[in-house]
Coordinates of C-alpha atoms in Angstrom, one line a residue:
M1 CA -9.3 144.0 94.3
T2 CA -9.7 146.5 91.6
I3 CA -12.5 145.9 89.1
T4 CA -13.7 147.8 86.0
P5 CA -17.5 147.8 85.8
V6 CA -19.1 147.4 82.4
L7 CA -22.7 148.7 82.1
L8 CA -24.7 147.4 79.2
C9 CA -27.1 150.2 78.3
G10 CA -29.4 149.2 75.3
G11 CA -32.8 147.7 75.3
S12 CA -35.9 147.5 73.2
G13 CA -38.3 149.0 75.8
T14 CA -41.2 146.6 75.3
R15 CA -41.8 144.9 78.7
L16 CA -42.5 148.1 80.7
W17 CA -44.5 149.9 77.9
P18 CA -45.8 152.6 77.9
L19 CA -43.3 154.1 80.3
S20 CA -40.4 152.3 78.6
R21 CA -40.0 152.5 74.8
K22 CA -37.4 151.9 72.2
S23 CA -36.5 155.6 72.2
Y24 CA -36.2 155.8 76.0
P25 CA -35.9 152.3 77.7
K26 CA -36.6 151.6 81.3
Q27 CA -33.0 152.1 82.7
F28 CA -33.4 155.9 82.1
A29 CA -36.7 156.2 83.9
P30 CA -37.0 156.8 87.7
L31 CA -39.0 153.6 88.3
M32 CA -38.1 153.0 91.9
G33 CA -37.5 156.5 93.3
E34 CA -35.8 159.7 92.3
E35 CA -32.8 158.0 90.6
T36 CA -33.1 156.1 87.4
L37 CA -32.2 152.4 87.2
F38 CA -29.0 153.4 85.2
Q39 CA -27.9 155.9 87.8
A40 CA -28.5 153.4 90.6
A41 CA -26.5 150.7 88.8
A42 CA -23.6 153.2 88.2
K43 CA -23.6 154.2 91.9
R44 CA -23.7 150.5 93.0
L45 CA -20.6 149.8 90.9
S46 CA -18.5 152.8 91.9
G47 CA -16.0 153.6 94.6
A48 CA -15.0 151.2 97.3
G49 CA -17.1 148.5 98.8
G50 CA -15.5 146.3 101.4
T51 CA -12.5 144.6 99.8
V52 CA -13.6 145.6 96.3
T53 CA -12.7 148.9 94.6
F54 CA -14.4 149.8 91.3
K55 CA -12.7 151.8 88.7
A56 CA -14.5 154.4 86.6
P57 CA -17.2 152.5 84.7
M58 CA -17.2 151.6 81.0
V59 CA -20.6 152.0 79.4
L60 CA -21.7 150.4 76.1
T61 CA -24.7 152.0 74.5
N62 CA -25.9 153.3 71.2
S63 CA -25.7 156.7 69.5
D64 CA -29.3 157.7 70.4
F65 CA -28.6 157.3 74.2
R66 CA -25.0 158.6 74.4
F67 CA -26.0 162.1 75.7
I68 CA -28.6 160.7 78.1
V69 CA -25.9 158.4 79.5
A70 CA -23.4 161.2 79.9
E71 CA -26.0 163.5 81.4
Q72 CA -27.3 161.0 83.9
L73 CA -23.8 160.0 85.1
Q74 CA -22.9 163.7 85.5
A75 CA -26.1 164.2 87.6
V76 CA -24.9 161.6 90.2
G77 CA -21.2 162.7 90.1
I78 CA -19.7 159.8 88.2
D79 CA -17.1 160.3 85.6
P80 CA -17.0 157.3 83.2
G81 CA -13.8 155.7 82.1
A82 CA -15.3 155.3 78.6
I83 CA -18.6 155.5 76.8
M84 CA -18.5 153.1 73.8
I85 CA -21.0 153.6 71.1
E86 CA -22.2 150.5 69.3
P87 CA -23.2 151.3 65.7
E88 CA -26.1 148.9 65.9
G89 CA -27.4 146.4 68.4
R90 CA -25.7 143.0 68.0
N91 CA -26.8 141.4 71.3
T92 CA -24.5 141.0 74.3
A93 CA -21.6 138.8 73.0
P94 CA -20.0 141.5 70.7
A95 CA -20.5 144.1 73.4
V96 CA -18.8 142.0 76.1
L97 CA -16.0 141.1 73.8
A98 CA -15.4 144.7 72.8
A99 CA -15.2 145.7 76.5
A100 CA -12.8 142.8 77.2
L101 CA -10.5 143.7 74.2
Q102 CA -10.5 147.4 75.1
A103 CA -9.7 146.8 78.8
H104 CA -7.1 144.2 78.0
K105 CA -5.3 146.7 75.7
E106 CA -5.0 149.1 78.6
D107 CA -4.3 146.5 81.3
A108 CA -3.3 142.9 80.6
D109 CA -4.5 142.0 84.1
A110 CA -7.8 143.8 83.9
V111 CA -10.8 142.3 85.7
L112 CA -14.3 143.2 84.4
L113 CA -17.7 143.1 86.0
V114 CA -20.3 143.1 83.3
A115 CA -23.9 144.0 84.4
P116 CA -27.1 145.2 82.8
S117 CA -28.0 148.7 83.8
D118 CA -31.7 148.1 84.5
H119 CA -31.6 145.8 87.5
V120 CA -32.7 146.6 91.1
V121 CA -30.2 145.5 93.8
P122 CA -31.1 147.4 97.0
D123 CA -28.2 146.2 99.2
K124 CA -25.0 147.6 97.6
A125 CA -22.8 146.3 100.4
A126 CA -24.1 142.7 100.0
F127 CA -23.5 142.8 96.3
A128 CA -20.0 144.1 96.8
Q129 CA -19.4 141.2 99.2
A130 CA -20.7 138.7 96.6
V131 CA -18.3 140.3 94.0
A132 CA -15.4 139.8 96.4
K133 CA -16.4 136.1 96.8
G134 CA -16.3 135.8 93.1
M135 CA -12.8 137.2 92.8
S136 CA -11.4 134.0 94.4
A137 CA -12.7 132.0 91.5
V138 CA -11.6 134.7 88.9
Q139 CA -8.0 134.5 90.2
Q140 CA -8.1 130.8 89.3
G141 CA -9.1 131.5 85.7
Q142 CA -12.8 131.0 86.2
L143 CA -15.6 132.9 84.4
V144 CA -18.0 133.8 87.2
T145 CA -21.7 134.4 86.9
F146 CA -24.1 135.4 89.7
G147 CA -27.1 133.3 90.7
I148 CA -30.1 134.8 92.5
T149 CA -31.7 132.7 95.1
P150 CA -35.3 132.2 93.9
T151 CA -38.2 133.5 96.0
H152 CA -40.9 132.0 93.9
A153 CA -41.4 129.7 90.9
E154 CA -40.7 132.3 88.2
T155 CA -41.2 131.5 84.5
A156 CA -39.8 134.7 83.1
Y157 CA -36.2 134.0 84.1
G158 CA -33.5 131.5 82.9
Y159 CA -32.0 129.4 85.6
L160 CA -28.5 128.1 86.6
E161 CA -28.2 124.6 87.9
L162 CA -25.4 124.3 90.4
S163 CA -23.2 121.2 90.7
E164 CA -24.0 121.1 94.4
T165 CA -26.0 123.0 97.0
P166 CA -24.1 126.2 98.0
D167 CA -22.7 126.6 101.5
A168 CA -23.9 129.2 104.0
E169 CA -20.9 131.5 103.2
G170 CA -21.9 132.2 99.6
N171 CA -18.7 130.8 98.1
P172 CA -18.5 130.1 94.4
V173 CA -20.0 126.8 93.2
A174 CA -19.3 125.1 89.8
L175 CA -22.0 125.6 87.3
K176 CA -23.6 122.4 86.0
R177 CA -25.7 123.8 83.2
F178 CA -27.9 126.7 82.0
V179 CA -31.6 126.1 82.0
E180 CA -34.0 128.0 79.6
K181 CA -37.1 129.8 80.9
P182 CA -39.3 126.9 82.3
D183 CA -43.0 126.4 82.5
Q184 CA -44.8 126.7 85.8
T185 CA -44.4 123.0 86.8
R186 CA -40.7 122.9 86.1
A187 CA -40.1 126.2 87.8
A188 CA -41.8 124.8 91.0
E189 CA -39.6 121.7 90.8
M190 CA -36.4 123.8 90.5
L191 CA -37.5 126.0 93.4
A192 CA -37.9 122.9 95.6
A193 CA -34.6 121.3 94.5
G194 CA -32.5 124.0 96.2
N195 CA -29.6 123.9 93.7
F196 CA -31.1 126.2 91.1
K197 CA -30.6 129.9 90.9
W198 CA -32.0 132.6 88.7
N199 CA -29.6 133.7 86.0
A200 CA -28.9 137.4 86.6
G201 CA -26.9 138.0 83.5
I202 CA -24.0 139.5 85.5
F203 CA -20.5 138.3 84.8
L204 CA -17.1 138.7 86.5
F205 CA -13.9 137.7 84.7
R206 CA -10.4 138.6 83.7
A207 CA -10.4 140.2 80.3
A208 CA -7.7 137.8 79.1
D209 CA -9.8 134.7 80.2
M210 CA -12.9 136.0 78.3
I211 CA -10.9 136.7 75.2
A212 CA -9.5 133.2 75.4
A213 CA -13.0 131.8 75.7
F214 CA -14.1 133.6 72.6
E215 CA -11.0 132.2 70.8
A216 CA -12.1 128.7 71.8
Y217 CA -15.9 128.9 71.4
C218 CA -16.8 131.8 69.1
P219 CA -13.7 132.8 67.1
D220 CA -15.6 134.3 64.2
L221 CA -16.5 137.3 66.4
L222 CA -12.9 138.3 67.2
G223 CA -12.0 139.7 63.8
P224 CA -15.0 142.0 63.3
V225 CA -15.0 143.3 66.9
Q226 CA -11.3 143.8 67.0
Q227 CA -11.4 145.7 63.7
S228 CA -14.3 147.8 64.9
L229 CA -12.2 148.8 67.9
D230 CA -9.1 149.4 65.8
D231 CA -11.0 151.7 63.5
A232 CA -13.0 153.4 66.3
E233 CA -13.1 157.2 66.4
I234 CA -13.3 159.6 69.3
D235 CA -16.5 161.7 68.9
L236 CA -17.0 164.5 71.5
G237 CA -15.4 162.2 74.1
F238 CA -17.3 159.1 73.1
L239 CA -15.6 156.1 71.6
R240 CA -17.5 155.4 68.4
L241 CA -16.9 151.8 67.2
A242 CA -16.5 151.5 63.4
P243 CA -19.8 150.5 61.8
A244 CA -18.5 148.4 58.8
P245 CA -16.7 145.7 60.7
W246 CA -19.3 145.8 63.5
A247 CA -22.0 144.9 61.0
K248 CA -20.2 141.7 60.2
A249 CA -20.3 140.6 63.9
E250 CA -22.9 137.8 64.6
D251 CA -26.0 138.9 66.6
I252 CA -25.6 136.6 69.5
S253 CA -25.9 136.6 73.3
I254 CA -22.9 136.0 75.6
D255 CA -24.7 132.9 77.0
Y256 CA -25.0 131.2 73.6
A257 CA -21.6 132.4 72.3
V258 CA -19.4 131.4 75.3
M259 CA -21.0 130.7 78.6
E260 CA -23.0 127.6 77.7
K261 CA -19.9 126.1 76.1
A262 CA -17.2 126.9 78.6
D263 CA -16.0 124.4 81.2
N264 CA -14.5 127.0 83.6
L265 CA -17.7 128.6 85.0
S266 CA -18.5 129.2 88.6
V267 CA -21.6 130.7 90.2
V268 CA -21.7 133.0 93.2
P269 CA -25.0 132.6 95.0
F270 CA -26.7 135.9 95.9
D271 CA -29.4 135.6 98.6
E272 CA -30.4 139.3 98.8
A273 CA -33.1 141.2 97.0
W274 CA -32.8 141.5 93.2
S275 CA -35.1 142.1 90.3
D276 CA -34.6 142.8 86.6
L277 CA -38.0 144.5 86.6
G278 CA -38.9 142.4 83.7
G279 CA -42.6 143.3 83.8
W280 CA -45.1 145.5 85.6
D281 CA -45.8 142.7 88.0
A282 CA -42.2 142.9 89.1
V283 CA -42.4 146.7 89.6
W284 CA -45.5 146.1 91.7
R285 CA -43.7 143.5 93.9
E286 CA -40.6 145.7 94.3
S287 CA -42.7 148.8 95.2
T288 CA -43.8 147.5 98.7
P289 CA -47.6 147.1 98.2
D290 CA -49.8 148.2 101.1
S291 CA -51.9 145.8 103.3
A292 CA -54.4 145.5 100.4
G293 CA -51.6 144.8 97.9
V294 CA -52.0 148.2 96.3
V295 CA -49.3 150.4 94.8
T296 CA -50.0 153.9 93.6
S297 CA -47.6 156.3 91.9
G298 CA -48.0 159.9 90.8
E299 CA -51.6 161.2 90.5
A300 CA -53.3 157.9 91.1
T301 CA -56.1 157.0 93.5
A302 CA -57.2 153.5 94.5
I303 CA -60.7 152.9 96.0
D304 CA -61.5 149.4 97.2
C305 CA -58.8 147.8 95.1
H306 CA -56.7 144.7 95.8
N307 CA -53.3 143.5 94.4
T308 CA -53.3 146.4 92.0
L309 CA -50.8 148.8 90.5
L310 CA -52.0 152.3 89.5
R311 CA -49.4 154.6 88.0
S312 CA -49.9 158.0 86.5
E313 CA -46.9 159.5 84.7
S314 CA -48.4 162.9 84.1
A315 CA -49.1 165.6 86.7
N316 CA -52.2 166.6 84.8
L317 CA -53.7 163.2 84.5
E318 CA -55.7 161.7 87.5
L319 CA -55.8 157.9 87.3
V320 CA -58.6 156.4 89.5
G321 CA -59.3 152.7 90.1
I322 CA -62.4 151.5 91.8
G323 CA -63.0 147.9 92.8
L324 CA -60.0 146.6 90.9
E325 CA -58.3 143.3 91.6
N326 CA -55.0 142.0 90.1
I327 CA -55.0 144.9 87.7
M328 CA -52.1 147.0 86.4
A329 CA -52.9 150.4 84.9
I330 CA -50.2 152.8 83.7
A331 CA -51.2 156.1 82.2
M332 CA -48.9 158.3 80.1
P333 CA -49.9 161.5 78.3
D334 CA -50.2 159.7 75.0
A335 CA -51.0 156.1 76.0
V336 CA -52.7 154.0 78.7
L337 CA -52.1 150.3 79.5
V338 CA -54.7 148.4 81.5
A339 CA -54.2 144.6 82.0
D340 CA -54.6 141.8 84.4
M341 CA -51.4 141.3 86.4
S342 CA -51.0 137.8 85.1
D343 CA -50.6 139.2 81.6
A344 CA -47.5 141.2 82.5
Q345 CA -45.3 139.2 80.1
N346 CA -47.7 139.9 77.3
V347 CA -47.2 143.6 77.2
K348 CA -44.8 143.2 74.4
K349 CA -47.7 142.0 72.3
A350 CA -49.3 145.4 72.7
V351 CA -46.1 147.0 71.4
A352 CA -46.1 144.6 68.4
A353 CA -49.8 145.4 67.7
L354 CA -49.1 149.2 67.8
K355 CA -46.1 148.8 65.5
A356 CA -48.3 146.9 63.0
K357 CA -50.6 149.9 62.9
S358 CA -47.7 152.3 62.6
A359 CA -48.6 154.0 65.9
S360 CA -45.8 156.3 67.1
Q361 CA -46.5 155.3 70.7
A362 CA -45.1 151.9 70.1
T363 CA -41.5 153.2 70.1
Q364 CA -41.4 156.9 70.6
F365 CA -41.4 158.4 74.1
P366 CA -43.6 161.6 74.6
K367 CA -40.5 163.6 75.5
D368 CA -37.8 163.6 72.9
H369 CA -34.5 163.8 74.7
R370 CA -31.7 165.7 73.0
P371 CA -28.1 166.5 74.1
W372 CA -29.2 170.1 74.9
G373 CA -32.4 169.1 76.8
W374 CA -35.8 167.9 75.6
F375 CA -39.0 168.7 73.9
E376 CA -42.6 167.4 73.8
S377 CA -45.4 168.0 71.4
L378 CA -48.4 169.5 73.1
V379 CA -50.7 169.9 70.0
V380 CA -50.3 168.6 66.4
G381 CA -52.6 169.7 63.6
G382 CA -52.6 169.5 59.8
R383 CA -50.4 172.6 59.3
F384 CA -49.2 173.4 62.8
Q385 CA -47.5 172.0 65.9
V386 CA -47.1 173.3 69.4
K387 CA -44.1 172.2 71.5
R388 CA -42.7 172.7 75.0
I389 CA -38.9 172.9 74.9
Q390 CA -36.5 172.8 77.8
V391 CA -32.8 173.8 77.3
H392 CA -30.2 172.9 79.9
P393 CA -28.1 175.8 81.4
G394 CA -25.3 176.7 79.0
A395 CA -26.6 174.4 76.3
S396 CA -27.2 175.4 72.7
L397 CA -29.2 174.1 69.7
S398 CA -27.7 173.9 66.3
L399 CA -27.6 176.9 63.9
Q400 CA -30.3 175.8 61.5
S401 CA -33.1 176.7 59.1
H402 CA -36.4 175.2 57.9
V403 CA -37.7 174.9 54.4
H404 CA -41.4 174.4 55.1
R405 CA -42.2 176.1 58.4
S406 CA -42.0 179.3 60.4
E407 CA -41.7 179.3 64.2
H408 CA -42.9 181.6 67.0
W409 CA -41.0 181.2 70.3
I410 CA -42.5 182.4 73.7
V411 CA -40.1 182.2 76.6
V412 CA -42.0 181.1 79.8
E413 CA -39.0 180.3 82.1
G414 CA -35.5 181.7 82.1
T415 CA -33.8 183.7 79.3
A416 CA -33.1 182.6 75.7
K417 CA -30.2 184.0 73.6
V418 CA -31.7 184.0 70.1
T419 CA -29.9 184.2 66.8
I420 CA -32.0 185.1 63.6
D421 CA -29.7 185.5 60.6
D422 CA -27.4 188.4 61.6
E423 CA -29.4 189.5 64.7
V424 CA -28.6 188.2 68.2
K425 CA -30.8 189.2 71.2
L426 CA -31.9 188.1 74.6
V427 CA -35.5 187.1 75.1
T428 CA -36.8 186.9 78.7
E429 CA -39.9 185.5 80.3
N430 CA -43.2 186.6 78.7
Q431 CA -41.4 187.8 75.6
S432 CA -41.6 186.3 72.1
V433 CA -39.8 186.2 68.8
Y434 CA -40.7 185.2 65.3
I435 CA -38.5 182.9 63.0
P436 CA -39.5 183.3 59.3
V437 CA -39.3 180.4 56.9
G438 CA -35.7 179.9 55.7
A439 CA -34.0 182.1 58.3
K440 CA -30.9 180.8 59.9
H441 CA -31.6 180.6 63.7
R442 CA -30.4 179.3 67.0
M443 CA -31.5 179.3 70.6
E444 CA -29.2 179.1 73.5
N445 CA -29.6 179.2 77.3
P446 CA -27.0 181.6 78.7
G447 CA -28.3 181.3 82.3
K448 CA -27.8 179.0 85.2
V449 CA -31.3 177.5 85.4
P450 CA -33.2 175.6 82.7
M451 CA -34.8 177.7 80.0
V452 CA -38.4 176.7 78.9
L453 CA -40.2 178.1 75.9
I454 CA -43.3 177.3 73.9
E455 CA -42.7 176.9 70.2
V456 CA -45.5 177.3 67.7
Q457 CA -44.7 175.9 64.2
T458 CA -46.8 176.7 61.2
G459 CA -46.4 175.6 57.6
A460 CA -47.0 173.0 55.0
Y461 CA -44.8 170.4 56.8
V462 CA -43.8 170.3 60.5
G463 CA -41.8 167.0 60.6
E464 CA -38.5 166.7 62.5
D465 CA -36.6 166.1 59.3
D466 CA -37.3 169.6 57.9
I467 CA -34.0 170.9 59.2
V468 CA -30.8 172.1 57.6
R469 CA -27.9 172.3 60.1
Y470 CA -25.0 174.8 59.6
E471 CA -23.2 174.5 62.9
D472 CA -23.7 172.0 65.7
V473 CA -21.6 171.6 68.9
Y474 CA -22.9 168.0 69.1
A475 CA -21.6 167.1 65.6
R476 CA -25.0 165.9 64.3
K477 CA -25.8 165.8 60.6

């Protein structure tokens, strides 16, 4: 059984704020260990697992995340089959259809497994076994979804009502209906009934069957998505979907577009551990609380606390909780969240409130990730800014100039190859160089280890848009 995994890699970054933000959503963060959720998902859906063999994954993401996706896959030794760039977020239905059309063009018998890239599934072998169970239904033309056996009366998930109680073998069961997120009373009733599962948002199907489902239930999407694929361009190895037709595609989820209307749906029950980490309470549960129910991460200390999550995301920030109960506290260099655990689903309200006051912390991550590495602002003043910049081995920034600011670079780790107008020189640790206003300049890392420098900007304006690019290996404007 050969299957092409499709990883959906977007997200608004609101539920796990402040660690997750629009510019750097949760799948790219190492929430549950050294690997990111995206890397764990890619490894889970790679290689051979029992009777299932996964092809190279297809990833759908946006332009801002494309280099992060490529970098994180490379770090775990996975070569993607394709990284498709959506011009704008249009929900899951256009993304799934684009993947199905692309796979069907390459292989008329292609089978796809579509999965979010931000879920936690600890038992890879058990999941592969569940996928193998689902293949029996796929071979009969079924669209298969996966239902997680509830462990508690959860109100943050949608549910799947099965036509009958599943057997002990975990074989596919016909789906009776989708159920929207319930209130607490209804969730408890469904938990007791035994034939309701959490909707994991994971789908297994033949590409041809999914295309036929769109033709039957959501035909208006076919034209824009197919045209966007037909007009797609290869950009530095990424498949960039054409924006004009994509903009005409309806913004709609795969559930509403197809799944809730189709009559050929089956559910594979999955009894093992799973979480979509849809809130900090879920992170707390999945992080194995100690005997007092306490979870600490990073430079965090709990004293006489109970059922509490303390998480410091900065090596220079000590987070201390004393006498806390049912509290979650997450400290970032630029923002701190403190809330009762029962308010985990209300974190998005904080993001909305920060957006309303135009606070950059609502959407922007402290580290700004770029294809060559990353930078973070250390100090910002009226006419100056200090940054820490890390450049990957062999990477290069664009040849550029600034209209309003000059820059002073101090190398603190590694060696920089610096171009200033017609001069090219190496700058090593504890050496510095000055970049005048208007000078064409570039920094490169010719070494085999990351290069780190401190950049001091001074001038009338130090915004990121004060840049004129002349040459850029990443084809940015």
